[in-house]
């Protein structure tokens, strides 16, 4: 596995692969890799001749400076976790490779991003859209893999790729969960033992709510009860628990189209998000 730190070195590799007609996949990450990321790497390996994993802790997508400072930076451990997968390149750009002096461009995907995560994390999705555009253009990958856990992010990167005619196809992969249902996340390591025991309640209540809604129960009542149960179990606040159209994220009026239940909740100072199909 080659560790690449500049966009020029990445381009050189990419050109060599294009010349041989090889299909290239990219898995963008911010490091602190867990089984969820590794499932994306596996999917990428299965579909492409060459796989690039990127690690870049993107300052532009952190609306809270403490979150950026505290974000785990574990390049050596990440490289060791990737070693068995036989990827072709680990791209760990220095900040100037992504945001050179005078960088003045902001990519914003309207419509999909103002609500839900966007409402609670101002500027977050502009940061994601900007860095992902750069990573797509620098890697010129044929295909990119993202987890469904960040569902709104997945929709936004698919849209930006389409809107900007970037020739990187976006593929979403299922959320990987712990045995008790908790969605894998780099943030889980920040949970205390007590919080870790409470954390799975979020998904359990989401499952219960989705099932009740499928059976025709009153949606408002079901969602209010689920929120209450999550907070009663020890979560500090449920920021949102919403039923949305799976493609547009618009509030749903009926269940005839694919629907997603999305949630964000604070457990101490750890913010957990999840979503499931209804
Ligand atoms: O999901 C993430 O880890 C990040 O938001 C991403 C897509 C790598 C962009 O920085």
mmCIF file of C-alpha atoms and ligand atoms in Angstrom:
data_model
loop_
_atom_site.group_PDB
_atom_site.id
_atom_site.type_symbol
_atom_site.label_atom_id
_atom_site.label_comp_id
_atom_site.label_asym_id
_atom_site.label_seq_id
_atom_site.Cartn_x
_atom_site.Cartn_y
_atom_site.Cartn_z
ATOM 1 C CA UNK A 1 0.000 0.000 0.000
ATOM 2 C CA UNK A 2 1.485 3.285 -1.125
ATOM 3 C CA UNK A 3 1.004 6.298 1.132
ATOM 4 C CA UNK A 4 0.510 9.384 -1.010
ATOM 5 C CA UNK A 5 0.554 12.917 0.386
ATOM 6 C CA UNK A 6 0.320 15.185 -2.643
ATOM 7 C CA UNK A 7 -2.284 15.572 -5.353
ATOM 8 C CA UNK A 8 0.465 15.413 -8.004
ATOM 9 C CA UNK A 9 1.617 12.004 -6.791
ATOM 10 C CA UNK A 10 -1.986 10.837 -6.736
ATOM 11 C CA UNK A 11 -2.476 12.061 -10.319
ATOM 12 C CA UNK A 12 0.643 10.244 -11.470
ATOM 13 C CA UNK A 13 -0.678 6.967 -10.064
ATOM 14 C CA UNK A 14 -4.143 7.607 -11.465
ATOM 15 C CA UNK A 15 -2.744 8.328 -14.951
ATOM 16 C CA UNK A 16 -0.847 5.042 -14.919
ATOM 17 C CA UNK A 17 -4.032 3.167 -14.045
ATOM 18 C CA UNK A 18 -6.145 4.992 -16.660
ATOM 19 C CA UNK A 19 -3.537 4.118 -19.276
ATOM 20 C CA UNK A 20 -4.034 0.425 -18.446
ATOM 21 C CA UNK A 21 -7.832 0.837 -18.592
ATOM 22 C CA UNK A 22 -8.240 -0.001 -14.895
ATOM 23 C CA UNK A 23 -11.331 0.895 -12.879
ATOM 24 C CA UNK A 24 -10.571 3.024 -9.826
ATOM 25 C CA UNK A 25 -12.616 3.254 -6.625
ATOM 26 C CA UNK A 26 -12.198 5.782 -3.832
ATOM 27 C CA UNK A 27 -13.303 5.523 -0.196
ATOM 28 C CA UNK A 28 -13.203 9.010 1.390
ATOM 29 C CA UNK A 29 -12.756 9.009 5.188
ATOM 30 C CA UNK A 30 -11.548 11.183 8.018
ATOM 31 C CA UNK A 31 -9.615 8.268 9.520
ATOM 32 C CA UNK A 32 -10.263 6.637 12.924
ATOM 33 C CA UNK A 33 -11.296 3.665 10.829
ATOM 34 C CA UNK A 34 -13.777 1.105 12.153
ATOM 35 C CA UNK A 35 -15.595 -1.892 10.703
ATOM 36 C CA UNK A 36 -18.036 0.433 8.909
ATOM 37 C CA UNK A 37 -15.217 2.006 6.883
ATOM 38 C CA UNK A 38 -13.663 -1.392 6.257
ATOM 39 C CA UNK A 39 -16.953 -2.664 4.799
ATOM 40 C CA UNK A 40 -16.712 0.201 2.262
ATOM 41 C CA UNK A 41 -13.158 -0.832 1.442
ATOM 42 C CA UNK A 42 -14.347 -4.405 0.888
ATOM 43 C CA UNK A 43 -17.118 -3.214 -1.436
ATOM 44 C CA UNK A 44 -14.609 -1.059 -3.328
ATOM 45 C CA UNK A 45 -12.164 -3.962 -3.682
ATOM 46 C CA UNK A 46 -14.916 -6.186 -5.032
ATOM 47 C CA UNK A 47 -15.887 -3.723 -7.764
ATOM 48 C CA UNK A 48 -12.685 -2.054 -8.943
ATOM 49 C CA UNK A 49 -9.159 -2.858 -10.099
ATOM 50 C CA UNK A 50 -7.613 -0.142 -7.940
ATOM 51 C CA UNK A 51 -8.711 1.228 -4.583
ATOM 52 C CA UNK A 52 -7.723 4.541 -3.019
ATOM 53 C CA UNK A 53 -8.666 5.263 0.603
ATOM 54 C CA UNK A 54 -8.403 8.910 1.626
ATOM 55 C CA UNK A 55 -7.854 10.223 5.145
ATOM 56 C CA UNK A 56 -8.348 13.928 5.644
ATOM 57 C CA UNK A 57 -9.804 15.517 8.780
ATOM 58 C CA UNK A 58 -11.588 18.308 6.965
ATOM 59 C CA UNK A 59 -11.617 21.493 9.054
ATOM 60 C CA UNK A 60 -14.327 23.075 6.875
ATOM 61 C CA UNK A 61 -16.994 20.585 7.955
ATOM 62 C CA UNK A 62 -16.597 21.093 11.722
ATOM 63 C CA UNK A 63 -18.943 23.734 13.056
ATOM 64 C CA UNK A 64 -17.615 23.149 16.583
ATOM 65 C CA UNK A 65 -13.862 23.888 17.042
ATOM 66 C CA UNK A 66 -13.632 21.502 20.053
ATOM 67 C CA UNK A 67 -15.000 18.679 17.909
ATOM 68 C CA UNK A 68 -12.240 19.361 15.348
ATOM 69 C CA UNK A 69 -9.502 19.484 17.987
ATOM 70 C CA UNK A 70 -10.775 16.319 19.692
ATOM 71 C CA UNK A 71 -11.266 14.353 16.476
ATOM 72 C CA UNK A 72 -9.107 11.201 16.650
ATOM 73 C CA UNK A 73 -6.057 11.257 14.381
ATOM 74 C CA UNK A 74 -4.761 7.707 14.112
ATOM 75 C CA UNK A 75 -2.942 7.373 10.804
ATOM 76 C CA UNK A 76 -0.610 4.547 11.862
ATOM 77 C CA UNK A 77 -3.441 2.437 13.316
ATOM 78 C CA UNK A 78 -5.572 3.179 10.253
ATOM 79 C CA UNK A 79 -2.787 2.075 7.917
ATOM 80 C CA UNK A 80 -2.399 -1.152 9.936
ATOM 81 C CA UNK A 81 -6.147 -1.836 9.692
ATOM 82 C CA UNK A 82 -6.062 -1.316 5.935
ATOM 83 C CA UNK A 83 -2.982 -3.487 5.349
ATOM 84 C CA UNK A 84 -4.871 -6.824 5.040
ATOM 85 C CA UNK A 85 -7.163 -5.391 2.347
ATOM 86 C CA UNK A 86 -4.418 -4.838 -0.202
ATOM 87 C CA UNK A 87 -5.559 -1.377 -1.270
ATOM 88 C CA UNK A 88 -3.418 0.440 -3.813
ATOM 89 C CA UNK A 89 -3.049 3.882 -2.254
ATOM 90 C CA UNK A 90 -3.732 5.609 1.033
ATOM 91 C CA UNK A 91 -4.088 9.298 0.211
ATOM 92 C CA UNK A 92 -3.371 11.454 3.272
ATOM 93 C CA UNK A 93 -3.127 14.959 1.838
ATOM 94 C CA UNK A 94 -1.591 17.769 3.843
ATOM 95 C CA UNK A 95 -4.079 20.657 4.305
ATOM 96 C CA UNK A 96 -2.427 22.778 1.578
ATOM 97 C CA UNK A 97 -3.142 20.017 -0.962
ATOM 98 C CA UNK A 98 -6.865 20.501 -0.357
ATOM 99 C CA UNK A 99 -7.036 24.172 0.619
ATOM 100 C CA UNK A 100 -4.077 25.998 -0.949
ATOM 101 C CA UNK A 101 -3.426 29.625 0.014
ATOM 102 C CA UNK A 102 -6.196 31.839 -1.267
ATOM 103 C CA UNK A 103 -8.686 28.986 -1.598
ATOM 104 C CA UNK A 104 -12.027 30.771 -2.120
ATOM 105 C CA UNK A 105 -14.495 28.245 -3.480
ATOM 106 C CA UNK A 106 -17.447 26.871 -1.588
ATOM 107 C CA UNK A 107 -19.624 24.049 -2.926
ATOM 108 C CA UNK A 108 -23.202 24.151 -1.672
ATOM 109 C CA UNK A 109 -25.919 21.669 -2.535
ATOM 110 C CA UNK A 110 -29.212 23.483 -1.954
ATOM 111 C CA UNK A 111 -32.435 21.861 -0.882
ATOM 112 C CA UNK A 112 -31.054 18.649 0.573
ATOM 113 C CA UNK A 113 -28.844 20.270 3.169
ATOM 114 C CA UNK A 114 -30.635 23.029 5.082
ATOM 115 C CA UNK A 115 -32.684 20.722 7.266
ATOM 116 C CA UNK A 116 -31.946 17.866 9.746
ATOM 117 C CA UNK A 117 -28.131 17.745 10.162
ATOM 118 C CA UNK A 118 -27.823 21.029 8.259
ATOM 119 C CA UNK A 119 -30.094 22.827 10.741
ATOM 120 C CA UNK A 120 -28.029 21.624 13.705
ATOM 121 C CA UNK A 121 -24.574 21.945 12.153
ATOM 122 C CA UNK A 122 -24.384 25.244 10.238
ATOM 123 C CA UNK A 123 -21.824 25.108 7.420
ATOM 124 C CA UNK A 124 -21.185 21.385 7.865
ATOM 125 C CA UNK A 125 -22.554 20.265 4.516
ATOM 126 C CA UNK A 126 -20.820 23.046 2.563
ATOM 127 C CA UNK A 127 -17.582 21.731 4.057
ATOM 128 C CA UNK A 128 -18.458 18.154 3.109
ATOM 129 C CA UNK A 129 -19.540 19.114 -0.425
ATOM 130 C CA UNK A 130 -16.387 21.184 -0.982
ATOM 131 C CA UNK A 131 -13.936 18.540 0.224
ATOM 132 C CA UNK A 132 -15.719 15.663 -1.526
ATOM 133 C CA UNK A 133 -15.701 17.616 -4.817
ATOM 134 C CA UNK A 134 -11.952 18.087 -4.398
ATOM 135 C CA UNK A 135 -11.364 14.418 -3.540
ATOM 136 C CA UNK A 136 -13.441 13.281 -6.542
ATOM 137 C CA UNK A 137 -11.546 15.613 -8.884
ATOM 138 C CA UNK A 138 -8.124 14.810 -7.453
ATOM 139 C CA UNK A 139 -8.666 11.045 -7.547
ATOM 140 C CA UNK A 140 -10.804 11.045 -10.716
ATOM 141 C CA UNK A 141 -12.191 7.780 -9.408
ATOM 142 C CA UNK A 142 -14.821 5.918 -11.401
ATOM 143 C CA UNK A 143 -16.743 5.027 -8.277
ATOM 144 C CA UNK A 144 -16.881 6.228 -4.656
ATOM 145 C CA UNK A 145 -18.228 4.385 -1.612
ATOM 146 C CA UNK A 146 -20.083 6.050 1.267
ATOM 147 C CA UNK A 147 -21.970 4.612 4.240
ATOM 148 C CA UNK A 148 -25.729 4.963 4.593
ATOM 149 C CA UNK A 149 -25.233 5.900 8.221
ATOM 150 C CA UNK A 150 -24.625 9.479 7.068
ATOM 151 C CA UNK A 151 -27.734 9.330 4.938
ATOM 152 C CA UNK A 152 -28.094 13.047 4.213
ATOM 153 C CA UNK A 153 -24.391 13.178 3.275
ATOM 154 C CA UNK A 154 -24.883 10.237 0.919
ATOM 155 C CA UNK A 155 -27.731 12.023 -0.887
ATOM 156 C CA UNK A 156 -25.751 15.233 -1.134
ATOM 157 C CA UNK A 157 -22.599 13.667 -2.586
ATOM 158 C CA UNK A 158 -24.705 11.770 -5.150
ATOM 159 C CA UNK A 159 -26.372 15.030 -6.127
ATOM 160 C CA UNK A 160 -23.158 17.051 -6.399
ATOM 161 C CA UNK A 161 -21.527 14.405 -8.556
ATOM 162 C CA UNK A 162 -24.525 14.464 -10.892
ATOM 163 C CA UNK A 163 -24.956 18.260 -10.894
ATOM 164 C CA UNK A 164 -21.276 19.028 -11.538
ATOM 165 C CA UNK A 165 -20.863 16.274 -14.185
ATOM 166 C CA UNK A 166 -18.168 14.634 -12.106
ATOM 167 C CA UNK A 167 -17.650 11.180 -13.535
ATOM 168 C CA UNK A 168 -17.551 9.480 -10.150
ATOM 169 C CA UNK A 169 -20.513 7.213 -9.497
ATOM 170 C CA UNK A 170 -21.600 7.317 -5.854
ATOM 171 C CA UNK A 171 -22.522 4.025 -4.185
ATOM 172 C CA UNK A 172 -24.149 3.830 -0.743
ATOM 173 C CA UNK A 173 -23.446 0.832 1.517
ATOM 174 C CA UNK A 174 -25.505 -0.415 4.482
ATOM 175 C CA UNK A 175 -24.766 0.846 7.984
ATOM 176 C CA UNK A 176 -22.576 -1.542 9.953
ATOM 177 C CA UNK A 177 -23.787 -2.090 13.519
ATOM 178 C CA UNK A 178 -22.507 -3.452 16.786
ATOM 179 C CA UNK A 179 -24.219 -6.653 17.985
ATOM 180 C CA UNK A 180 -26.635 -4.557 20.087
ATOM 181 C CA UNK A 181 -27.678 -2.427 17.101
ATOM 182 C CA UNK A 182 -25.591 0.706 17.749
ATOM 183 C CA UNK A 183 -24.410 2.145 14.428
ATOM 184 C CA UNK A 184 -20.612 2.094 14.165
ATOM 185 C CA UNK A 185 -19.133 5.567 14.394
ATOM 186 C CA UNK A 186 -15.757 7.094 15.163
ATOM 187 C CA UNK A 187 -17.562 8.976 17.943
ATOM 188 C CA UNK A 188 -18.532 5.780 19.837
ATOM 189 C CA UNK A 189 -15.095 5.570 21.478
ATOM 190 C CA UNK A 190 -15.956 8.789 23.336
ATOM 191 C CA UNK A 191 -18.888 7.141 25.152
ATOM 192 C CA UNK A 192 -18.337 6.208 28.803
ATOM 193 C CA UNK A 193 -19.247 2.630 29.832
ATOM 194 C CA UNK A 194 -22.602 3.867 31.176
ATOM 195 C CA UNK A 195 -23.340 5.862 28.030
ATOM 196 C CA UNK A 196 -22.312 2.914 25.843
ATOM 197 C CA UNK A 197 -24.910 0.777 27.651
ATOM 198 C CA UNK A 198 -27.617 3.390 26.977
ATOM 199 C CA UNK A 199 -26.617 4.132 23.367
ATOM 200 C CA UNK A 200 -28.441 1.188 21.624
ATOM 201 C CA UNK A 201 -31.808 2.514 22.846
ATOM 202 C CA UNK A 202 -31.787 4.990 19.955
ATOM 203 C CA UNK A 203 -31.894 2.278 17.281
ATOM 204 C CA UNK A 204 -34.225 0.054 19.327
ATOM 205 C CA UNK A 205 -36.776 2.885 19.647
ATOM 206 C CA UNK A 206 -36.389 3.741 15.972
ATOM 207 C CA UNK A 207 -37.157 0.115 15.062
ATOM 208 C CA UNK A 208 -40.164 0.096 17.350
ATOM 209 C CA UNK A 209 -41.455 3.384 15.899
ATOM 210 C CA UNK A 210 -40.948 2.244 12.296
ATOM 211 C CA UNK A 211 -42.848 -0.960 12.980
ATOM 212 C CA UNK A 212 -45.765 0.906 14.610
ATOM 213 C CA UNK A 213 -45.910 3.352 11.669
ATOM 214 C CA UNK A 214 -45.925 0.446 9.209
ATOM 215 C CA UNK A 215 -48.869 -1.008 11.117
ATOM 216 C CA UNK A 216 -50.722 2.284 10.638
ATOM 217 C CA UNK A 217 -50.358 3.900 14.070
ATOM 218 C CA UNK A 218 -50.580 7.707 14.321
ATOM 219 C CA UNK A 219 -47.148 8.961 13.251
ATOM 220 C CA UNK A 220 -46.962 12.030 15.471
ATOM 221 C CA UNK A 221 -47.899 10.031 18.566
ATOM 222 C CA UNK A 222 -45.445 7.247 17.719
ATOM 223 C CA UNK A 223 -42.539 9.648 17.156
ATOM 224 C CA UNK A 224 -43.279 11.712 20.274
ATOM 225 C CA UNK A 225 -43.426 8.523 22.375
ATOM 226 C CA UNK A 226 -40.153 7.243 20.895
ATOM 227 C CA UNK A 227 -38.422 10.575 21.632
ATOM 228 C CA UNK A 228 -39.661 10.439 25.194
ATOM 229 C CA UNK A 229 -38.450 6.841 25.631
ATOM 230 C CA UNK A 230 -35.001 7.707 24.281
ATOM 231 C CA UNK A 231 -34.683 10.607 26.707
ATOM 232 C CA UNK A 232 -36.092 8.531 29.589
ATOM 233 C CA UNK A 233 -33.379 5.944 28.915
ATOM 234 C CA UNK A 234 -30.674 8.549 29.569
ATOM 235 C CA UNK A 235 -30.095 10.503 26.346
ATOM 236 C CA UNK A 236 -29.861 14.234 27.077
ATOM 237 C CA UNK A 237 -31.825 15.448 24.059
ATOM 238 C CA UNK A 238 -33.238 14.067 20.851
ATOM 239 C CA UNK A 239 -32.427 16.782 18.326
ATOM 240 C CA UNK A 240 -34.691 15.283 15.703
ATOM 241 C CA UNK A 241 -36.562 12.073 14.985
ATOM 242 C CA UNK A 242 -38.189 12.567 11.618
ATOM 243 C CA UNK A 243 -39.888 10.615 8.898
ATOM 244 C CA UNK A 244 -38.658 11.797 5.484
ATOM 245 C CA UNK A 245 -38.875 10.948 1.808
ATOM 246 C CA UNK A 246 -35.887 8.666 1.162
ATOM 247 C CA UNK A 247 -34.855 10.538 -2.019
ATOM 248 C CA UNK A 248 -35.671 14.184 -1.363
ATOM 249 C CA UNK A 249 -35.718 14.248 2.463
ATOM 250 C CA UNK A 250 -38.975 16.234 2.260
ATOM 251 C CA UNK A 251 -41.406 15.632 5.146
ATOM 252 C CA UNK A 252 -43.659 12.708 4.183
ATOM 253 C CA UNK A 253 -47.371 12.998 3.713
ATOM 254 C CA UNK A 254 -47.984 9.343 2.911
ATOM 255 C CA UNK A 255 -45.973 6.138 2.916
ATOM 256 C CA UNK A 256 -46.446 5.270 -0.754
ATOM 257 C CA UNK A 257 -42.875 6.335 -1.557
ATOM 258 C CA UNK A 258 -39.675 4.988 0.041
ATOM 259 C CA UNK A 259 -39.438 6.592 3.478
ATOM 260 C CA UNK A 260 -36.588 6.962 5.946
ATOM 261 C CA UNK A 261 -36.660 7.548 9.682
ATOM 262 C CA UNK A 262 -33.719 9.765 10.677
ATOM 263 C CA UNK A 263 -32.516 10.714 14.152
ATOM 264 C CA UNK A 264 -29.849 12.667 15.992
ATOM 265 C CA UNK A 265 -29.484 12.655 19.767
ATOM 266 C CA UNK A 266 -27.010 13.855 22.369
ATOM 267 C CA UNK A 267 -25.667 11.419 24.925
ATOM 268 C CA UNK A 268 -23.566 13.594 27.227
ATOM 269 C CA UNK A 269 -21.371 15.539 24.821
ATOM 270 C CA UNK A 270 -21.438 12.815 22.159
ATOM 271 C CA UNK A 271 -23.779 13.390 19.245
ATOM 272 C CA UNK A 272 -25.084 10.179 17.682
ATOM 273 C CA UNK A 273 -27.030 9.910 14.424
ATOM 274 C CA UNK A 274 -28.856 7.008 12.828
ATOM 275 C CA UNK A 275 -31.420 6.253 10.139
ATOM 276 C CA UNK A 276 -33.438 3.279 8.946
ATOM 277 C CA UNK A 277 -35.752 2.454 6.062
ATOM 278 C CA UNK A 278 -39.456 2.487 6.874
HETATM 279 O O1 LIG B 1 -18.082 10.835 6.270
HETATM 280 C C1 LIG B 1 -16.944 11.314 6.417
HETATM 281 O O2 LIG B 1 -16.059 10.715 7.010
HETATM 282 C C2 LIG B 1 -16.645 12.699 5.866
HETATM 283 O O3 LIG B 1 -17.764 13.533 5.967
HETATM 284 C C3 LIG B 1 -16.111 12.688 4.424
HETATM 285 C C4 LIG B 1 -17.122 12.154 3.455
HETATM 286 C C5 LIG B 1 -14.850 11.846 4.356
HETATM 287 C C6 LIG B 1 -15.749 14.107 3.976
HETATM 288 O O4 LIG B 1 -14.789 14.679 4.795
#
